[in-house]
Coordinates of C-alpha atoms and ligand atoms in Angstrom, one line a residue:
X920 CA 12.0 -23.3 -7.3
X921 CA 9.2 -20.7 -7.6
X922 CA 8.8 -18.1 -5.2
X923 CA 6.4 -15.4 -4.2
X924 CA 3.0 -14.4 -3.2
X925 CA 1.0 -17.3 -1.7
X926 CA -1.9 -15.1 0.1
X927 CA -3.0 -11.3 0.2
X928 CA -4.9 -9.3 3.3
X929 CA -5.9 -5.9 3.5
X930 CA -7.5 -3.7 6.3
X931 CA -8.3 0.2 6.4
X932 CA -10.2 1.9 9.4
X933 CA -14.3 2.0 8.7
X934 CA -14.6 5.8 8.1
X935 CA -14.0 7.7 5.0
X936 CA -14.7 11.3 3.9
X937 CA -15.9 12.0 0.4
X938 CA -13.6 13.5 -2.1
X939 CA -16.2 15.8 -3.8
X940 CA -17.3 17.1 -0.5
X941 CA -13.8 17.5 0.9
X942 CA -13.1 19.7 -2.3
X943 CA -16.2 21.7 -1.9
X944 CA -14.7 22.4 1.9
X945 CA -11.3 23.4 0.2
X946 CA -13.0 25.7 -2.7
X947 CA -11.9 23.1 -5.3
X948 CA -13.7 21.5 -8.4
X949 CA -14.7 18.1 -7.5
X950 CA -13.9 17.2 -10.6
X951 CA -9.8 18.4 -9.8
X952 CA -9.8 15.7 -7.0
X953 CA -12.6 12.7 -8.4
X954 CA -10.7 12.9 -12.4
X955 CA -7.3 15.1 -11.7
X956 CA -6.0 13.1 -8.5
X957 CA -8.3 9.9 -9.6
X958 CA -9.7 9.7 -5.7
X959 CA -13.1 9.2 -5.0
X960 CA -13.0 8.0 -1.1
X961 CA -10.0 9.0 1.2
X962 CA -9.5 6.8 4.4
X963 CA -9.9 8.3 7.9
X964 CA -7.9 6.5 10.4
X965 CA -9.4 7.1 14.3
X966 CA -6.7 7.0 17.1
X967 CA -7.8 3.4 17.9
X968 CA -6.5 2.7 14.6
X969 CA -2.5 2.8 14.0
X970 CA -0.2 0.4 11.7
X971 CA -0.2 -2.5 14.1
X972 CA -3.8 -2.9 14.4
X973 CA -4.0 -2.1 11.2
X974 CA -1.4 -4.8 10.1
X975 CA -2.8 -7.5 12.8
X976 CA -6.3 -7.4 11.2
X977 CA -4.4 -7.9 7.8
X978 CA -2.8 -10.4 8.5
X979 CA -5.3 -12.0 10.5
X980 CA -7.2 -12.6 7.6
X981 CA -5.4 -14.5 5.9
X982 CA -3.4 -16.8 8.4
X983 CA -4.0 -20.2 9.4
X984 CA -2.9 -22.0 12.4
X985 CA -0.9 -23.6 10.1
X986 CA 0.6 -20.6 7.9
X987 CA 1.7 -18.8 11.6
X988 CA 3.2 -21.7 12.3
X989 CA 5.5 -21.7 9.6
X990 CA 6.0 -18.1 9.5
X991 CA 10.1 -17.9 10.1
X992 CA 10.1 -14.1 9.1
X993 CA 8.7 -11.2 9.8
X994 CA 9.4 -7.9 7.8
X995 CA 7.0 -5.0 9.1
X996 CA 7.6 -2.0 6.1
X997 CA 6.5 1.8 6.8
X998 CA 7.2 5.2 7.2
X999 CA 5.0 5.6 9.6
X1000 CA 6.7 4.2 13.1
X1001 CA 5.2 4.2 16.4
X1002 CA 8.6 4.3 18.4
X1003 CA 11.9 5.6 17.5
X1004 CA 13.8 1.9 18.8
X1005 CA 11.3 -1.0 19.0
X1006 CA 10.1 -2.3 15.8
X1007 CA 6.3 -2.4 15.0
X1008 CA 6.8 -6.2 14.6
X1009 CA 7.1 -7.1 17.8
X1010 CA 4.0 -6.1 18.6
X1011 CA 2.1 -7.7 15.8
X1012 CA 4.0 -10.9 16.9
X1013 CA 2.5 -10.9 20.0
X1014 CA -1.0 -9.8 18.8
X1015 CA -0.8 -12.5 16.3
X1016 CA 0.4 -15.6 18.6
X1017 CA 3.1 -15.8 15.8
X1018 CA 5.7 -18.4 17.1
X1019 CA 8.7 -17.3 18.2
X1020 CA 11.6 -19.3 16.7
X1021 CA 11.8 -16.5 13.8
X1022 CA 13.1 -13.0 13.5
X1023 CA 10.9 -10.2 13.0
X1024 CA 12.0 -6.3 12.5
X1025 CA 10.7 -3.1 11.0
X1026 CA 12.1 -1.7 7.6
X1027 CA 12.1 1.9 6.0
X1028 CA 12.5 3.5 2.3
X1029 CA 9.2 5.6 2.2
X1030 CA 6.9 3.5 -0.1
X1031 CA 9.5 1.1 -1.1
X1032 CA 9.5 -0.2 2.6
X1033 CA 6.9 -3.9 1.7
X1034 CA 8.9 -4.5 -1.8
X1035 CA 12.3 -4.5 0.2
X1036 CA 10.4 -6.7 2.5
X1037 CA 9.6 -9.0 -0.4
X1038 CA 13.2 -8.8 -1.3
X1039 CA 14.3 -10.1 2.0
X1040 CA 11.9 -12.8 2.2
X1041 CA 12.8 -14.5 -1.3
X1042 CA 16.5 -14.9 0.1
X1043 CA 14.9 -16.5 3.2
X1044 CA 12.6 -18.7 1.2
X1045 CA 15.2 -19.8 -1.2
X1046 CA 16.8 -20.9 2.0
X1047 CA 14.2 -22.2 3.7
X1048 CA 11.7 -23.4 0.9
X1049 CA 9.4 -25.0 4.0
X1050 CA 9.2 -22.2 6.0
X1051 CA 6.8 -18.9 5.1
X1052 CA 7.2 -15.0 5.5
X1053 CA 5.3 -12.8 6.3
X1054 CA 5.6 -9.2 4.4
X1055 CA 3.4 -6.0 6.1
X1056 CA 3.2 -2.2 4.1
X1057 CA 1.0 -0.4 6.6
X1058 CA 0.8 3.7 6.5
X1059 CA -0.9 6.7 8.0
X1060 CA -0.3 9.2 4.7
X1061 CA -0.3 12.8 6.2
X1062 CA 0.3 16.4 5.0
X1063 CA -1.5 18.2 7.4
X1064 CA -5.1 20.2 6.7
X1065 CA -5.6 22.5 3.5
X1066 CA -2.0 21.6 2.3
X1067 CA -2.1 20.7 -1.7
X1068 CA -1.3 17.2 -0.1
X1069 CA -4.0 16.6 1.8
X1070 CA -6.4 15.2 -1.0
X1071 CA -3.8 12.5 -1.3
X1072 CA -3.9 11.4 2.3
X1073 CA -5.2 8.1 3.4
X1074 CA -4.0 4.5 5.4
X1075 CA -4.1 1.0 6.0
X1076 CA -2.2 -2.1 5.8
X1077 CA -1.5 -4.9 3.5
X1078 CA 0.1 -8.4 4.9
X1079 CA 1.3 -10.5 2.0
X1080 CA 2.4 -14.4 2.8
X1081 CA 5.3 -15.5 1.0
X1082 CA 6.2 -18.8 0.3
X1083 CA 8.1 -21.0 -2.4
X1084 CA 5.6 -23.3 -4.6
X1085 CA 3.1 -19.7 -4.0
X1086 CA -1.0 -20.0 -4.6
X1087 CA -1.4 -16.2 -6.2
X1088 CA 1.8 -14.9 -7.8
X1089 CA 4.8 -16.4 -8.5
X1090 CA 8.1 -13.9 -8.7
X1091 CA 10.4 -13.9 -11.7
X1092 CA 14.0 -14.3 -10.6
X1093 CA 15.1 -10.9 -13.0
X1094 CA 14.3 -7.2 -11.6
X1095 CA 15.3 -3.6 -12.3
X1096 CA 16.0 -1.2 -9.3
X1097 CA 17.4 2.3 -9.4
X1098 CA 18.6 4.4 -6.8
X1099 CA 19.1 8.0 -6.3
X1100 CA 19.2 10.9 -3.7
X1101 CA 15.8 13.3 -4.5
X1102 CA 14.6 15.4 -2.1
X1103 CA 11.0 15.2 -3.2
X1104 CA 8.8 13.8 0.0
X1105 CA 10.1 13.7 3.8
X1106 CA 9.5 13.7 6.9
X1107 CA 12.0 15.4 9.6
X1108 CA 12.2 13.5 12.9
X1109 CA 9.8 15.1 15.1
X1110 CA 7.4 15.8 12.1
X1111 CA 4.3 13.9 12.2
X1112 CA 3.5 15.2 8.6
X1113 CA 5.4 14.6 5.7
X1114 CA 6.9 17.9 3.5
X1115 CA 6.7 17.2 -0.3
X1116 CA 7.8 18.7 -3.6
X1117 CA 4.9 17.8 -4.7
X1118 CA 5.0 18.5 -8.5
X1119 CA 8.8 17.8 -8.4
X1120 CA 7.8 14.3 -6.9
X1121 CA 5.0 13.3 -10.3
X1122 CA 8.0 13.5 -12.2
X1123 CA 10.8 12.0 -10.4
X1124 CA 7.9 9.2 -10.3
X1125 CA 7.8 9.1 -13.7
X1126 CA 11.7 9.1 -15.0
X1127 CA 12.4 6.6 -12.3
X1128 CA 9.9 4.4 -13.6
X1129 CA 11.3 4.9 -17.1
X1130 CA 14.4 4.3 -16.0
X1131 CA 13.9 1.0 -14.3
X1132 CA 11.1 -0.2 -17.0
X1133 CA 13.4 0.0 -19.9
X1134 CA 16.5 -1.6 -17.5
X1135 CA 13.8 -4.6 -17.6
X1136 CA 13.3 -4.6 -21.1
X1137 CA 16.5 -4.5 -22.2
X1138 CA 18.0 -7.8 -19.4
X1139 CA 15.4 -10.0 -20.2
X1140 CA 14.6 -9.2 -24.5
X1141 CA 10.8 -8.8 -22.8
X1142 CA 8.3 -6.8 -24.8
X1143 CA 4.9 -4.8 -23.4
X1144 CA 2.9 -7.8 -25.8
X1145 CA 4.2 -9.8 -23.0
X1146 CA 2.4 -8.3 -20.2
X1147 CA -1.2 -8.6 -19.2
X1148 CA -1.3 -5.9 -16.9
X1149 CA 1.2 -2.9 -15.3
X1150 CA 0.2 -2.1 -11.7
X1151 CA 1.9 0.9 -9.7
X1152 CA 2.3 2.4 -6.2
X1153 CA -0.4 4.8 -6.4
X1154 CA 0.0 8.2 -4.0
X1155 CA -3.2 8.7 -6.4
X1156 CA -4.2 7.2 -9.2
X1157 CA -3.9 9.5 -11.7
X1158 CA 0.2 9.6 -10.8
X1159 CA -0.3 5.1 -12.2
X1160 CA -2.2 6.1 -15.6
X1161 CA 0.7 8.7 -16.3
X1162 CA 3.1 6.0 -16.4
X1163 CA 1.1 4.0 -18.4
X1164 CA 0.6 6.5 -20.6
X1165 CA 4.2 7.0 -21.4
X1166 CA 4.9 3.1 -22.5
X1167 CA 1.3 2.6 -24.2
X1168 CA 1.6 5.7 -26.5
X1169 CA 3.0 4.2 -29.5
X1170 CA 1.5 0.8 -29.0
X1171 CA -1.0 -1.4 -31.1
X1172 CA -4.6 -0.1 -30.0
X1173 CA -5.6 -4.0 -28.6
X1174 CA -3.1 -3.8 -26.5
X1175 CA -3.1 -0.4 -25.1
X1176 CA -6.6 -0.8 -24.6
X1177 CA -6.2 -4.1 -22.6
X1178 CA -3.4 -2.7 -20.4
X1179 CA -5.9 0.6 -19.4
X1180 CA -9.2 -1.9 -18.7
X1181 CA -6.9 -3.4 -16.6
X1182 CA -5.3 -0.4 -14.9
X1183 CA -8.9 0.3 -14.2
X1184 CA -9.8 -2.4 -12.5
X1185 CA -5.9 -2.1 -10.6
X1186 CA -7.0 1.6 -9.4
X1187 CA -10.3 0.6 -7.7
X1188 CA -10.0 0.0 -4.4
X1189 CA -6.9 2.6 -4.1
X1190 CA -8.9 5.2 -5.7
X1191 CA -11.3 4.7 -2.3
X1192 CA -9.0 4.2 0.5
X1193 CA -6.0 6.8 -1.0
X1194 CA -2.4 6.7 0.0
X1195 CA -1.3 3.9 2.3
X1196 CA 2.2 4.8 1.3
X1197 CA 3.9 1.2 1.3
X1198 CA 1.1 -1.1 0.9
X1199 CA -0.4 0.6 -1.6
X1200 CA 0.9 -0.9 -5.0
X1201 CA 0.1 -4.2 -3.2
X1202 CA -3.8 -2.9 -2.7
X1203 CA -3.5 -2.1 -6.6
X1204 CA -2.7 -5.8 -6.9
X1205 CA -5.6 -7.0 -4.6
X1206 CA -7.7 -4.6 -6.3
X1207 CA -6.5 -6.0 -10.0
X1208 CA -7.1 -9.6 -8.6
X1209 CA -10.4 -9.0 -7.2
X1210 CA -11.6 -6.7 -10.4
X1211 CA -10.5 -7.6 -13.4
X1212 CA -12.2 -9.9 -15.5
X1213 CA -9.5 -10.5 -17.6
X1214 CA -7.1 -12.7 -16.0
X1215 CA -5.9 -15.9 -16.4
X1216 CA -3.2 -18.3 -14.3
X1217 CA 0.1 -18.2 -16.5
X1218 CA 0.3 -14.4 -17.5
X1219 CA 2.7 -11.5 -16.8
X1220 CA 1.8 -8.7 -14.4
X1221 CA 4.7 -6.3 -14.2
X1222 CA 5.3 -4.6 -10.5
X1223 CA 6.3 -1.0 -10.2
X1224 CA 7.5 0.0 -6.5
X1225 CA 8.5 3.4 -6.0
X1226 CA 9.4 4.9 -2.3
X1227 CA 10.2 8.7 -2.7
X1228 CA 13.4 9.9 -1.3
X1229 CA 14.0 7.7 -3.7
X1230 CA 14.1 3.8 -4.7
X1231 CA 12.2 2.4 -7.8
X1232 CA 12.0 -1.1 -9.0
X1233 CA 10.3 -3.0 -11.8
X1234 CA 9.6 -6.7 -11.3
X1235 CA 7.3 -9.1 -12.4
X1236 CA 5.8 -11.9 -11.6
X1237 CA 3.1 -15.0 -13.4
X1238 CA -0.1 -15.7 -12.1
X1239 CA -0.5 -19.1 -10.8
X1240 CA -2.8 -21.8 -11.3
X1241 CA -5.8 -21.7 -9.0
X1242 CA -5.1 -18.0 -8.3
X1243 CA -8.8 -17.2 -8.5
X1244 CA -9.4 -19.7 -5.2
X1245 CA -6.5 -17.4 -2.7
X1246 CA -7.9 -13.9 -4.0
X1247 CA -11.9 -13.6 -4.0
X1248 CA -12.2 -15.3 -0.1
X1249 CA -11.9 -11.3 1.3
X1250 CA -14.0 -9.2 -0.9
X1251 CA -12.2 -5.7 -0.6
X1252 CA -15.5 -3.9 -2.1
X1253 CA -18.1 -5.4 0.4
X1254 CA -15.7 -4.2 3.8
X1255 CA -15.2 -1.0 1.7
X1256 CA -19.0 -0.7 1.1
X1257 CA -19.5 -0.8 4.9
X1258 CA -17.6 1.9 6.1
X1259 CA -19.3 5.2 7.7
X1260 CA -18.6 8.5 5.7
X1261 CA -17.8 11.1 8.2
X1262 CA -18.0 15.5 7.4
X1263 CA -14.9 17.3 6.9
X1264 CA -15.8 18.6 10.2
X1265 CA -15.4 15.2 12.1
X1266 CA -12.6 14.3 9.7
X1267 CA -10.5 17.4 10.8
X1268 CA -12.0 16.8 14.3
X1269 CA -10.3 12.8 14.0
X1270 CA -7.0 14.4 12.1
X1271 CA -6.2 16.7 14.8
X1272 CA -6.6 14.1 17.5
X1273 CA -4.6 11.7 16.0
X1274 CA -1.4 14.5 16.5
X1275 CA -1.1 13.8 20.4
X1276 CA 1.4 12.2 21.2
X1277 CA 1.7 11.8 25.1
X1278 CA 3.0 9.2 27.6
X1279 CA -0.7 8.9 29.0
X1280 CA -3.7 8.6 27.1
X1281 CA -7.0 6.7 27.4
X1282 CA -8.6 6.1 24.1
X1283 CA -12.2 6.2 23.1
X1284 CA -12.3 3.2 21.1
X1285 CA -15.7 1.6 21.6
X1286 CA -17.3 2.9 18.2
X1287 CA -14.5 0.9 16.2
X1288 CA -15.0 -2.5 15.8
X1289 CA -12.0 -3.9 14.5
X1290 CA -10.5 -6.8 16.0
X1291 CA -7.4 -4.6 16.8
X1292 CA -7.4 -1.6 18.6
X1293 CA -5.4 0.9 20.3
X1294 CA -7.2 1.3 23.6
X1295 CA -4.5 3.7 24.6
X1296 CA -0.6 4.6 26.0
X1297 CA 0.0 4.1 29.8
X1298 CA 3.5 4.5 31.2
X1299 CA 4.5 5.6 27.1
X1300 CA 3.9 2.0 26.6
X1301 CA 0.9 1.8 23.9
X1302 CA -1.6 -0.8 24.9
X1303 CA -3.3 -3.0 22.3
X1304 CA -6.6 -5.0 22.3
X1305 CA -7.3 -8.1 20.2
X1306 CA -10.9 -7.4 20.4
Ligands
HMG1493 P1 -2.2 20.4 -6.8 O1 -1.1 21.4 -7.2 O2 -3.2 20.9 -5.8 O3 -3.0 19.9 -8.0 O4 -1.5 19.1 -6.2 P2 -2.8 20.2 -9.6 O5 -3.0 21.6 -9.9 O6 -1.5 19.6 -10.1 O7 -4.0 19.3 -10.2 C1 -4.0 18.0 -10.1 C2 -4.5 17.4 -11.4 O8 -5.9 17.7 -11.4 C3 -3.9 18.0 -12.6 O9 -3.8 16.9 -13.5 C4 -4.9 19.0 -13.1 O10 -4.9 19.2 -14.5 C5 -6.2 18.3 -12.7 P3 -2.4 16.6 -14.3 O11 -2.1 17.8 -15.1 O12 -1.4 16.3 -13.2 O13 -2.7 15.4 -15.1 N1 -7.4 19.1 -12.6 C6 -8.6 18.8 -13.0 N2 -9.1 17.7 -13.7 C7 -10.4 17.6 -14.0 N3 -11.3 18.6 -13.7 C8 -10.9 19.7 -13.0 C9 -9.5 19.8 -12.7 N4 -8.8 20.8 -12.0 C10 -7.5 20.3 -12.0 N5 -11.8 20.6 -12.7 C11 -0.2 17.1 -6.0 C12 -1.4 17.8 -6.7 C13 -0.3 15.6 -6.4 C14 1.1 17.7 -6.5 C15 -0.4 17.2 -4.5 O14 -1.6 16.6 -4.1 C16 0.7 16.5 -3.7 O15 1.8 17.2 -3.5 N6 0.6 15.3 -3.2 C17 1.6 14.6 -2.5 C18 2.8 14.1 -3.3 C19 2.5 13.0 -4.2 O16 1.6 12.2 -4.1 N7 3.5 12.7 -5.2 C20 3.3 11.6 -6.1 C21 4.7 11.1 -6.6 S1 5.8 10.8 -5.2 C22 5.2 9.2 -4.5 O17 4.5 8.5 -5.1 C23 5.8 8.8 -3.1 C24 4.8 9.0 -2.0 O18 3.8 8.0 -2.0 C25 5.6 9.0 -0.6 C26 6.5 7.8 -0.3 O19 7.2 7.3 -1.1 O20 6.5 7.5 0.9 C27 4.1 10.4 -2.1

């Protein structure tokens, strides 16, 4: 029975700041954080924004009456928790008028939080090949202000739909994880920005996906001539085309240049919205579906998750037939194209707002138009608005 990705949403907040201005505010070479880091646009997420409203207007995009009615589970992944007990899902269960007969609970492994998700739900739809799943990654990436970090900040949520007999991308059974205690990104309880090694982290990045890349190779007899395209979690996108780099190196030129066109068109919408942590090898997939124009239903993407602290996995999965019809319905670039640049003033104005964290608080949220938003916390309970 096939099983995996039957539908892909995406949401970020509408305001950005500009990478070359935000280096011209930190004394940097534009050219350090648009080519070195590979980030053009960095997300700005408001306090009406946080990873359930987020996730809700994700996921809201790609439901049917239908689809929530077969939804048996719910696996909210992130890092970036609203509440040290109750799981983010909840909410977005009631937000969503999910039904109820299904469980639905928060998981955690840094970035690796949606592909453990994805994990979970193959199990369930193995069992329950009528049912569907729904998978969120939704983030708030913070370092803090002038911290060598804070160029690869950013946010938003991806909800993926899971089902056997899947429209977009269907998984193959084999996959390669590795894990191993690094202390190269955390984040204390208490902190609400995360500390990083950050150089330390590149490389951990790197061996791990080595290490799980050539565990692949070597159970299934696979070679890279059998892949159409390598996507990667992407902190920022220069950290994918290193590992590219280090499996196309002694490749034929046709191939190597196939797998970087398509890295390109993987790195797009990433390389404007930043780090969204665990949703954000999942935007490189959108962003691959949506982009490349070199894709057709019965090739090989391979899938590398990595979650710091740290988990990596390699896995793969064929592009179905039809895929075209499920991807190009929610055009990433024209909702990105809309958004409202804001100046590094108003940006660190937004990013020093969103630190409160108190058991009252009325939120301004009339400027943001999303369907979700956080109108603010009365009685430490957070209220939500389906707007
Ligand atoms: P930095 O020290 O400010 O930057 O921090 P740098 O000096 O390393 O420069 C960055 C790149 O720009 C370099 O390229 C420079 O050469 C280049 P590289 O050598 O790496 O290829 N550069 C220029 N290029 C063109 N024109 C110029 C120019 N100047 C310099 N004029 C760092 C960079 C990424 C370390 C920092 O931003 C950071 O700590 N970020 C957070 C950590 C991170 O993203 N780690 C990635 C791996 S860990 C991971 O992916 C997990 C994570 O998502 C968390 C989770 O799992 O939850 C983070």
């Amino acid at each position: 029975m096939k099983i995996g990705i039957d539908k892909i949403g995406f949401a970020t907040s509408h305001l950005y700041v500009d990478m070359a201005e935000l280096a011209k505010a930190r004394n940097e070479e534009p050219n350090k954080y648009l080519i070195g880091l590979g980030q053009q646009k960095m997300a700005v997420i408001p306090p009406s924004q946080d990873i359930v409203t987020m996730a809700c207007t994700a996921a809201e995009k790609i439901l049917t009456p239908e689809d929530k009615n077969k939804i048996g589970l719910v696996v909210f992944g992130t890092e970036s928790g609203i509440d040290n007990s109750k799981s983010a899902a909840m909410y977005l269960v009631d937000l969503l008028g999910l039904a109820e007969n299904l469980r639905a609970f928060e998981i955690k492994q840094a970035c690796y939080g949606a592909t453990a998700g994805i994990a979970m739900a193959r199990g369930y739809l193995a069992l329950h090949p009528d049912k569907k799943a729904l998978v969120i990654g939704a983030d708030i990436a913070r370092y803090g202000l002038k911290t060598s970090g804070e160029a690869t900040q950013g946010g938003g949520a991806v909800a993926l739909l899971m089902a056997s007999d899947p429209a977009i991308l269907a998984l193959e059974p084999k996959t390669a994880y590795y894990a191993k205690n690094v202390m190269d990104f955390w984040r204390p309880l208490g902190h609400t920005e995360a500390l990083v090694e950050g150089k330390y982290s590149a490389q951990i990045y790197l061996d791990f996906f080595n290490q799980v890349y050539l565990d692949y190779l070597q159970q299934t007899n696979l070679s890279l001539s059998d892949f159409n395209a390598f996507i990667f979690h992407l902190p920022y996108t220069k950290m994918g085309l290193k590992a590219l780099r280090t499996i196309i190196s002694d490749t034929e030129p046709e191939i190597a240049d196939n797998l970087k066109k398509q890295f390109e068109a993987s790195r797009e919408y990433n390389r404007n919205v930043g780090n969204l942590y665990t949703g954000s090898l999942y935007l490189s997939l959108l962003s691959l579906l949506q982009n490349s124009s070199n894709l057709t239903a019965g090739q090989r993407i391979g899938l590398f998750s990595y979650g710091s602290g740290a988990q990596g996995e390699f896995f793969t999965g064929i592009l179905q037939d039809g895929f075209e019809d499920f991807v190009n319905n929610d055009n990433v670039s024209t909702m990105l194209a809309k958004r409202h640049r804001v100046s590094v003033t108003d940006y660190e104005h937004i990013y020093r707002q969103s630190l409160k964290n108190k058991d009252e608080l009325i939120i301004d949220y009339k400027s943001d138009r999303a369907p979700f938003v956080l109108t603010g916390i009365k009685n430490s309970q957070r209220q939500y608005l389906h707007q």
